[in-house]
């Protein structure tokens, strides 16, 4: 656990000790309610924090859990524990049903869709009076019972709630340890990269959404047996806003943030109650101050103040597997002898033609330089090949198999890796983890050992423990290439790898890329820097306005009149007087 | 000399027996959609607590319960720490339902004006409701519509909130008992501002009247739309229309002929005692009281009178409220065994010239008829 997180949890534990020592039913009740919100917020961190999707349905999942448990208690006499599978299961089923139509949506579209679904559920609760009691709700729900034993109000109730919080926190931490946590970091920070390194973003978002719903349902079940009434209030937007505030104040990541945020957000209005009519004003001002001063939440601010002493030591390089053993970059071609066959690829964005029927081929062990002026379609071509963008027409075959329109993560698993025009690394991850996360189908310890080999290959093994956010541009480029290599690709697509590098770094990178080709990998390199590209590439191709206008040896392409014209423009006709 | 000293001692002892200092916190919704009604409830309670019967000193703190059950429960738990003799509890039914188990555990009487029927049906001996429940007020509303306005084909327009759904059920039930089925029913969200469509649909359905059960603001919007469209149908509204804050949104002409049910109409000052209350309220709060304020005043005063008579513990007060009766300003209050203390409702009507309504009908124990 990071030092800042431990510090926050210690603070909460200290306050909890005070609440238990004070022993007043009021203090313990508020602390219990804070615990319930903490549990729901821990769940909310899966979808909002880890997956980075602003869901506005967490409050409704909590409410549905509360309704399930409350109705089962009233209609069938089921206790808290007996109803728990339903109070968790019903929100999970709702999440699965909701996921189909909305989970593929991005940013505010996803937020709006989840908000609309929340309103629909609220309407159902209000209108289905026979089951839910309508807007009046239903009172008379019993307290928490476990194995038939009633849990008394006061410290037994608070202890029960906080044991549940501890279990939830432990489960969350366990689920997000190692590879999973790093994978979600990539998905959250750079969704396009996630697909490019073989992560199934859709499945990860679904898992996060379902986990959020499960935790919310659990929290709702506790809530209804602590408040002992179900009413549409628990489905209302204020509950959602409270949960959102908790994770914004506490931090979107790390259970310590959810727990500390919940205690602060729920307890603060009570602490300021003596201020009477100024209570809400002061409360709002404090929350605003935290949001402005600590945009990463309490966890984020404390992590800056209390940085971890040192990341875990990387595996010894000597213990890492040899590259040949690791990479297995065996040459593999299709029936045509080409590893990659692009045939008539076309893509339009609205009225703009990005690709107008491009055909290209690439053999194993070959380096193909792809040039063209800005906007000529180079990156779109790479995006179409790697599954980031679906082509309008044309086919892409890789090692003889048709991969046209295949999802990005499946393309990556097929053996195609890429880098991006703008280096896309997660600032808070170490170099080693950034590379290890791309190692497919290996346990994370093994993946880290293998990543060391790749870092060594790229000459950056000495910075394995450093976080990516503090690296110089050239180093970031190499780390990104190492990450691409971690997929054991047979084809590597590099988008302007020399951009921002000095001449020494360019020469070094060129040598290393040549080495990769010598190992059997095919490389497609987009680059404007001819001094870098010409000596590196076996062949070059030039795009202009989405059309292939030249290909051949570097010298042939560089001397091609159409290429020169594409870069420099047509010479103006000069008319001389007769 | 000895005799004088003995007399003084006896007098002091007698004074001590009657003098009582009690804590009676006021927990009401002062923010959220019930802020206006909650302020009336608070004012009624404060007026009583600041003018307690002789020999009684009442300490009180006002806490905002918002509209969330958990905030109300927290407020009650907090108040319980001060060992109150009773608590003025919020008028929001869902908050009351959440507070009842805590009141039971802490053995604290709750004095409320919530109209939600369910709160006195939980078998909880600590709930005392000083506002007629929906059954009482809605039966009065329907009876007045049928008996005085000759309604045969009403349209029922209500709110989707707890207040609306609870009242709607009682209205439809009362109509059904009279053999009448509404020709049109519509539930409106509190956010609906344009009332013209619902009025047009009611008219198209052949309604001969509107029986309305909306909150204050929506009631005013509906009456404005009705006046603007020249609807010309009798309108018998709910208690939302009796609040001065609602009436101030309307011109007197827009109220012409409109009637409404309420627990009481203090601004109508039917009696000298009511006039006294009206004057005191206006002096203290610079506002007009509504039925909520008067009901909470009466309820709080009934508790303080019981304290003055020696019920100085929560248990004694609970017993006194359960078994005694109290002639308040609005009506006489007595528990029906479940904590329902108020059993009367009135119908007020506006003449189109003034914002002060006239009480045109009293209904007592209408629900039991």
PDB file of C-alpha atoms in Angstrom, chain A residues 113-315:
ATOM      1  CA  UNK A 113     -27.371   7.490 -20.882  1.00  0.00           C
ATOM      2  CA  UNK A 114     -26.772   6.266 -17.335  1.00  0.00           C
ATOM      3  CA  UNK A 115     -28.590   9.305 -15.975  1.00  0.00           C
ATOM      4  CA  UNK A 116     -31.605   8.597 -18.168  1.00  0.00           C
ATOM      5  CA  UNK A 117     -31.664   4.982 -17.017  1.00  0.00           C
ATOM      6  CA  UNK A 118     -31.531   6.167 -13.417  1.00  0.00           C
ATOM      7  CA  UNK A 119     -34.522   8.402 -14.012  1.00  0.00           C
ATOM      8  CA  UNK A 120     -36.402   5.503 -15.591  1.00  0.00           C
ATOM      9  CA  UNK A 121     -35.776   3.314 -12.566  1.00  0.00           C
ATOM     10  CA  UNK A 122     -36.891   6.147 -10.304  1.00  0.00           C
ATOM     11  CA  UNK A 123     -40.107   6.478 -12.276  1.00  0.00           C
ATOM     12  CA  UNK A 124     -40.765   2.763 -11.972  1.00  0.00           C
ATOM     13  CA  UNK A 125     -40.250   2.959  -8.195  1.00  0.00           C
ATOM     14  CA  UNK A 126     -42.652   5.887  -7.920  1.00  0.00           C
ATOM     15  CA  UNK A 127     -45.325   4.432 -10.174  1.00  0.00           C
ATOM     16  CA  UNK A 128     -45.225   0.740  -9.189  1.00  0.00           C
ATOM     17  CA  UNK A 129     -46.980   1.509  -5.937  1.00  0.00           C
ATOM     18  CA  UNK A 130     -48.145  -2.024  -5.272  1.00  0.00           C
ATOM     19  CA  UNK A 131     -44.588  -3.272  -4.990  1.00  0.00           C
ATOM     20  CA  UNK A 132     -42.583  -0.254  -3.900  1.00  0.00           C
ATOM     21  CA  UNK A 133     -45.047   1.811  -1.909  1.00  0.00           C
ATOM     22  CA  UNK A 134     -44.749   4.532  -4.545  1.00  0.00           C
ATOM     23  CA  UNK A 135     -43.489   7.958  -3.616  1.00  0.00           C
ATOM     24  CA  UNK A 136     -44.371   7.342   0.037  1.00  0.00           C
ATOM     25  CA  UNK A 137     -42.100   4.345   0.238  1.00  0.00           C
ATOM     26  CA  UNK A 138     -42.459   1.632   2.846  1.00  0.00           C
ATOM     27  CA  UNK A 139     -41.514   1.820   6.494  1.00  0.00           C
ATOM     28  CA  UNK A 140     -41.191  -0.795   9.174  1.00  0.00           C
ATOM     29  CA  UNK A 141     -38.159  -2.597   7.775  1.00  0.00           C
ATOM     30  CA  UNK A 142     -36.214  -4.416  10.445  1.00  0.00           C
ATOM     31  CA  UNK A 143     -32.597  -3.864  11.375  1.00  0.00           C
ATOM     32  CA  UNK A 144     -29.688  -6.014  10.239  1.00  0.00           C
ATOM     33  CA  UNK A 145     -29.838  -9.658  11.241  1.00  0.00           C
ATOM     34  CA  UNK A 146     -27.084 -12.160  10.588  1.00  0.00           C
ATOM     35  CA  UNK A 147     -27.883 -15.858  10.931  1.00  0.00           C
ATOM     36  CA  UNK A 148     -31.055 -14.832  12.731  1.00  0.00           C
ATOM     37  CA  UNK A 149     -29.151 -12.761  15.245  1.00  0.00           C
ATOM     38  CA  UNK A 150     -30.255  -9.122  15.347  1.00  0.00           C
ATOM     39  CA  UNK A 151     -27.484  -6.544  15.299  1.00  0.00           C
ATOM     40  CA  UNK A 152     -28.261  -3.837  17.807  1.00  0.00           C
ATOM     41  CA  UNK A 153     -28.001  -0.131  16.973  1.00  0.00           C
ATOM     42  CA  UNK A 154     -24.900   1.601  18.275  1.00  0.00           C
ATOM     43  CA  UNK A 155     -21.487   0.001  18.213  1.00  0.00           C
ATOM     44  CA  UNK A 156     -22.596  -3.487  17.041  1.00  0.00           C
ATOM     45  CA  UNK A 157     -24.238  -1.919  13.989  1.00  0.00           C
ATOM     46  CA  UNK A 158     -21.295   0.385  13.304  1.00  0.00           C
ATOM     47  CA  UNK A 159     -18.871  -2.510  13.690  1.00  0.00           C
ATOM     48  CA  UNK A 160     -20.900  -4.676  11.306  1.00  0.00           C
ATOM     49  CA  UNK A 161     -21.013  -1.942   8.679  1.00  0.00           C
ATOM     50  CA  UNK A 162     -17.306  -1.241   8.919  1.00  0.00           C
ATOM     51  CA  UNK A 163     -16.401  -4.916   8.772  1.00  0.00           C
ATOM     52  CA  UNK A 164     -18.332  -4.974   5.493  1.00  0.00           C
ATOM     53  CA  UNK A 165     -16.385  -1.899   4.364  1.00  0.00           C
ATOM     54  CA  UNK A 166     -13.108  -3.588   5.253  1.00  0.00           C
ATOM     55  CA  UNK A 167     -14.092  -6.703   3.306  1.00  0.00           C
ATOM     56  CA  UNK A 168     -15.148  -4.611   0.333  1.00  0.00           C
ATOM     57  CA  UNK A 169     -11.943  -2.598   0.460  1.00  0.00           C
ATOM     58  CA  UNK A 170      -9.839  -5.741   0.655  1.00  0.00           C
ATOM     59  CA  UNK A 171     -11.708  -7.286  -2.264  1.00  0.00           C
ATOM     60  CA  UNK A 172     -11.306  -4.134  -4.332  1.00  0.00           C
ATOM     61  CA  UNK A 173      -7.590  -3.923  -3.577  1.00  0.00           C
ATOM     62  CA  UNK A 174      -7.181  -7.608  -4.406  1.00  0.00           C
ATOM     63  CA  UNK A 175      -9.031  -7.259  -7.704  1.00  0.00           C
ATOM     64  CA  UNK A 176      -7.001  -4.228  -8.730  1.00  0.00           C
ATOM     65  CA  UNK A 177      -3.598  -5.512  -7.688  1.00  0.00           C
ATOM     66  CA  UNK A 178      -0.848  -6.131 -10.241  1.00  0.00           C
ATOM     67  CA  UNK A 179      -1.786  -6.489 -13.878  1.00  0.00           C
ATOM     68  CA  UNK A 180      -5.468  -5.543 -13.531  1.00  0.00           C
ATOM     69  CA  UNK A 181      -4.740  -2.200 -11.879  1.00  0.00           C
ATOM     70  CA  UNK A 182      -2.149  -1.311 -14.526  1.00  0.00           C
ATOM     71  CA  UNK A 183      -4.440  -2.448 -17.329  1.00  0.00           C
ATOM     72  CA  UNK A 184      -7.226  -0.181 -16.066  1.00  0.00           C
ATOM     73  CA  UNK A 185      -4.729   2.680 -15.796  1.00  0.00           C
ATOM     74  CA  UNK A 186      -3.917   2.318 -19.488  1.00  0.00           C
ATOM     75  CA  UNK A 187      -7.593   2.016 -20.411  1.00  0.00           C
ATOM     76  CA  UNK A 188      -8.434   5.102 -18.387  1.00  0.00           C
ATOM     77  CA  UNK A 189      -5.568   7.309 -19.545  1.00  0.00           C
ATOM     78  CA  UNK A 190      -5.159   6.125 -23.137  1.00  0.00           C
ATOM     79  CA  UNK A 191      -8.101   4.019 -24.344  1.00  0.00           C
ATOM     80  CA  UNK A 192      -6.632   3.708 -27.826  1.00  0.00           C
ATOM     81  CA  UNK A 193      -3.394   2.339 -26.398  1.00  0.00           C
ATOM     82  CA  UNK A 194      -5.313  -0.228 -24.366  1.00  0.00           C
ATOM     83  CA  UNK A 195      -6.616  -1.835 -27.535  1.00  0.00           C
ATOM     84  CA  UNK A 196      -3.244  -1.535 -29.223  1.00  0.00           C
ATOM     85  CA  UNK A 197      -1.556  -3.563 -26.499  1.00  0.00           C
ATOM     86  CA  UNK A 198      -4.215  -6.249 -26.569  1.00  0.00           C
ATOM     87  CA  UNK A 199      -6.502  -5.153 -23.760  1.00  0.00           C
ATOM     88  CA  UNK A 200     -10.204  -5.759 -24.360  1.00  0.00           C
ATOM     89  CA  UNK A 201     -11.532  -2.377 -23.259  1.00  0.00           C
ATOM     90  CA  UNK A 202     -15.164  -3.374 -23.683  1.00  0.00           C
ATOM     91  CA  UNK A 203     -14.850  -6.379 -21.415  1.00  0.00           C
ATOM     92  CA  UNK A 204     -12.892  -4.371 -18.859  1.00  0.00           C
ATOM     93  CA  UNK A 205     -15.517  -1.621 -18.795  1.00  0.00           C
ATOM     94  CA  UNK A 206     -18.254  -4.219 -18.414  1.00  0.00           C
ATOM     95  CA  UNK A 207     -16.435  -5.862 -15.504  1.00  0.00           C
ATOM     96  CA  UNK A 208     -15.966  -2.482 -13.831  1.00  0.00           C
ATOM     97  CA  UNK A 209     -19.622  -1.568 -14.349  1.00  0.00           C
ATOM     98  CA  UNK A 210     -20.859  -4.854 -12.926  1.00  0.00           C
ATOM     99  CA  UNK A 211     -18.509  -4.659  -9.952  1.00  0.00           C
ATOM    100  CA  UNK A 212     -19.728  -1.121  -9.280  1.00  0.00           C
ATOM    101  CA  UNK A 213     -23.298  -2.342  -9.277  1.00  0.00           C
ATOM    102  CA  UNK A 214     -22.484  -5.254  -6.969  1.00  0.00           C
ATOM    103  CA  UNK A 215     -20.812  -3.031  -4.391  1.00  0.00           C
ATOM    104  CA  UNK A 216     -23.645  -0.503  -4.657  1.00  0.00           C
ATOM    105  CA  UNK A 217     -26.229  -3.238  -4.142  1.00  0.00           C
ATOM    106  CA  UNK A 218     -24.376  -4.430  -1.050  1.00  0.00           C
ATOM    107  CA  UNK A 219     -24.268  -0.864   0.278  1.00  0.00           C
ATOM    108  CA  UNK A 220     -27.963  -0.407  -0.510  1.00  0.00           C
ATOM    109  CA  UNK A 221     -28.799  -3.547   1.418  1.00  0.00           C
ATOM    110  CA  UNK A 222     -27.003  -2.204   4.481  1.00  0.00           C
ATOM    111  CA  UNK A 223     -28.593   1.202   3.980  1.00  0.00           C
ATOM    112  CA  UNK A 224     -32.169  -0.012   4.012  1.00  0.00           C
ATOM    113  CA  UNK A 225     -31.646  -2.009   7.194  1.00  0.00           C
ATOM    114  CA  UNK A 226     -29.937   0.923   8.914  1.00  0.00           C
ATOM    115  CA  UNK A 227     -32.385   3.640   7.794  1.00  0.00           C
ATOM    116  CA  UNK A 228     -35.248   1.114   7.944  1.00  0.00           C
ATOM    117  CA  UNK A 229     -37.386   2.712   5.288  1.00  0.00           C
ATOM    118  CA  UNK A 230     -37.347   2.453   1.509  1.00  0.00           C
ATOM    119  CA  UNK A 231     -38.439   5.395  -0.515  1.00  0.00           C
ATOM    120  CA  UNK A 232     -37.564   6.892  -3.885  1.00  0.00           C
ATOM    121  CA  UNK A 233     -35.129   9.184  -2.068  1.00  0.00           C
ATOM    122  CA  UNK A 234     -32.570   6.397  -2.164  1.00  0.00           C
ATOM    123  CA  UNK A 235     -32.882   6.329  -5.971  1.00  0.00           C
ATOM    124  CA  UNK A 236     -32.743  10.091  -6.283  1.00  0.00           C
ATOM    125  CA  UNK A 237     -30.029  12.139  -7.891  1.00  0.00           C
ATOM    126  CA  UNK A 238     -28.798  13.554  -4.541  1.00  0.00           C
ATOM    127  CA  UNK A 239     -27.489  10.086  -3.623  1.00  0.00           C
ATOM    128  CA  UNK A 240     -25.592   9.968  -6.907  1.00  0.00           C
ATOM    129  CA  UNK A 241     -24.223  13.456  -6.322  1.00  0.00           C
ATOM    130  CA  UNK A 242     -23.097  12.403  -2.853  1.00  0.00           C
ATOM    131  CA  UNK A 243     -21.220   9.418  -4.279  1.00  0.00           C
ATOM    132  CA  UNK A 244     -19.678  11.549  -7.001  1.00  0.00           C
ATOM    133  CA  UNK A 245     -18.621  14.108  -4.405  1.00  0.00           C
ATOM    134  CA  UNK A 246     -17.092  11.396  -2.233  1.00  0.00           C
ATOM    135  CA  UNK A 247     -14.839  10.088  -4.968  1.00  0.00           C
ATOM    136  CA  UNK A 248     -13.966  13.568  -6.185  1.00  0.00           C
ATOM    137  CA  UNK A 249     -13.040  14.654  -2.655  1.00  0.00           C
ATOM    138  CA  UNK A 250     -11.403  11.408  -1.605  1.00  0.00           C
ATOM    139  CA  UNK A 251      -9.932  10.397  -4.919  1.00  0.00           C
ATOM    140  CA  UNK A 252     -11.067   8.355  -7.881  1.00  0.00           C
ATOM    141  CA  UNK A 253      -8.444   5.713  -7.260  1.00  0.00           C
ATOM    142  CA  UNK A 254      -7.509   3.745  -4.197  1.00  0.00           C
ATOM    143  CA  UNK A 255      -9.945   2.516  -1.577  1.00  0.00           C
ATOM    144  CA  UNK A 256      -8.411   4.923   0.928  1.00  0.00           C
ATOM    145  CA  UNK A 257      -9.806   7.771  -1.141  1.00  0.00           C
ATOM    146  CA  UNK A 258     -13.315   6.333  -1.147  1.00  0.00           C
ATOM    147  CA  UNK A 259     -13.254   5.637   2.577  1.00  0.00           C
ATOM    148  CA  UNK A 260     -11.773   8.991   3.599  1.00  0.00           C
ATOM    149  CA  UNK A 261     -14.032  10.828   1.145  1.00  0.00           C
ATOM    150  CA  UNK A 262     -17.126   9.142   2.529  1.00  0.00           C
ATOM    151  CA  UNK A 263     -16.246   9.933   6.122  1.00  0.00           C
ATOM    152  CA  UNK A 264     -15.514  13.551   5.243  1.00  0.00           C
ATOM    153  CA  UNK A 265     -18.557  14.148   3.036  1.00  0.00           C
ATOM    154  CA  UNK A 266     -21.017  12.451   5.394  1.00  0.00           C
ATOM    155  CA  UNK A 267     -19.553  13.691   8.657  1.00  0.00           C
ATOM    156  CA  UNK A 268     -18.758  17.304   7.715  1.00  0.00           C
ATOM    157  CA  UNK A 269     -22.355  18.595   7.727  1.00  0.00           C
ATOM    158  CA  UNK A 270     -22.828  17.028  11.136  1.00  0.00           C
ATOM    159  CA  UNK A 271     -19.631  18.582  12.485  1.00  0.00           C
ATOM    160  CA  UNK A 272     -20.761  21.983  11.265  1.00  0.00           C
ATOM    161  CA  UNK A 273     -24.324  21.614  12.520  1.00  0.00           C
ATOM    162  CA  UNK A 274     -23.734  24.213  15.286  1.00  0.00           C
ATOM    163  CA  UNK A 275     -23.274  26.801  12.537  1.00  0.00           C
ATOM    164  CA  UNK A 276     -27.021  26.450  11.881  1.00  0.00           C
ATOM    165  CA  UNK A 277     -28.056  28.187   8.669  1.00  0.00           C
ATOM    166  CA  UNK A 278     -24.411  28.603   7.658  1.00  0.00           C
ATOM    167  CA  UNK A 279     -23.792  24.862   7.811  1.00  0.00           C
ATOM    168  CA  UNK A 280     -24.408  24.159   4.150  1.00  0.00           C
ATOM    169  CA  UNK A 281     -22.543  27.283   3.078  1.00  0.00           C
ATOM    170  CA  UNK A 282     -19.414  26.312   5.003  1.00  0.00           C
ATOM    171  CA  UNK A 283     -19.770  22.681   3.915  1.00  0.00           C
ATOM    172  CA  UNK A 284     -20.020  23.679   0.261  1.00  0.00           C
ATOM    173  CA  UNK A 285     -17.092  26.085   0.569  1.00  0.00           C
ATOM    174  CA  UNK A 286     -14.873  23.382   2.063  1.00  0.00           C
ATOM    175  CA  UNK A 287     -15.791  20.881  -0.635  1.00  0.00           C
ATOM    176  CA  UNK A 288     -15.121  23.480  -3.311  1.00  0.00           C
ATOM    177  CA  UNK A 289     -11.773  24.279  -1.732  1.00  0.00           C
ATOM    178  CA  UNK A 290     -10.747  20.616  -1.758  1.00  0.00           C
ATOM    179  CA  UNK A 291     -11.832  20.168  -5.375  1.00  0.00           C
ATOM    180  CA  UNK A 292      -9.901  23.272  -6.481  1.00  0.00           C
ATOM    181  CA  UNK A 293      -6.821  22.740  -4.340  1.00  0.00           C
ATOM    182  CA  UNK A 294      -6.620  18.977  -4.751  1.00  0.00           C
ATOM    183  CA  UNK A 295      -8.078  17.971  -8.115  1.00  0.00           C
ATOM    184  CA  UNK A 296      -6.780  14.461  -7.542  1.00  0.00           C
ATOM    185  CA  UNK A 297      -8.698  14.277  -4.286  1.00  0.00           C
ATOM    186  CA  UNK A 298      -7.229  13.766  -0.846  1.00  0.00           C
ATOM    187  CA  UNK A 299      -5.387  10.694  -2.052  1.00  0.00           C
ATOM    188  CA  UNK A 300      -3.850  12.560  -4.953  1.00  0.00           C
ATOM    189  CA  UNK A 301      -2.758  15.476  -2.775  1.00  0.00           C
ATOM    190  CA  UNK A 302      -1.314  13.216  -0.092  1.00  0.00           C
ATOM    191  CA  UNK A 303       0.528  11.126  -2.657  1.00  0.00           C
ATOM    192  CA  UNK A 304       2.278  14.307  -3.759  1.00  0.00           C
ATOM    193  CA  UNK A 305       3.121  15.246  -0.192  1.00  0.00           C
ATOM    194  CA  UNK A 306       4.097  11.729   0.830  1.00  0.00           C
ATOM    195  CA  UNK A 307       5.678  10.108  -2.199  1.00  0.00           C
ATOM    196  CA  UNK A 308       6.537   6.467  -1.903  1.00  0.00           C
ATOM    197  CA  UNK A 309      10.098   5.935  -0.815  1.00  0.00           C
ATOM    198  CA  UNK A 310      11.001   3.692  -3.731  1.00  0.00           C
ATOM    199  CA  UNK A 311       9.033   1.515  -6.123  1.00  0.00           C
ATOM    200  CA  UNK A 312       9.569  -2.217  -5.743  1.00  0.00           C
ATOM    201  CA  UNK A 313      12.924  -3.317  -7.098  1.00  0.00           C
ATOM    202  CA  UNK A 314      12.825  -4.561 -10.687  1.00  0.00           C
ATOM    203  CA  UNK A 315      13.820  -8.147 -11.438  1.00  0.00           C
TER     204      UNK A 315
END
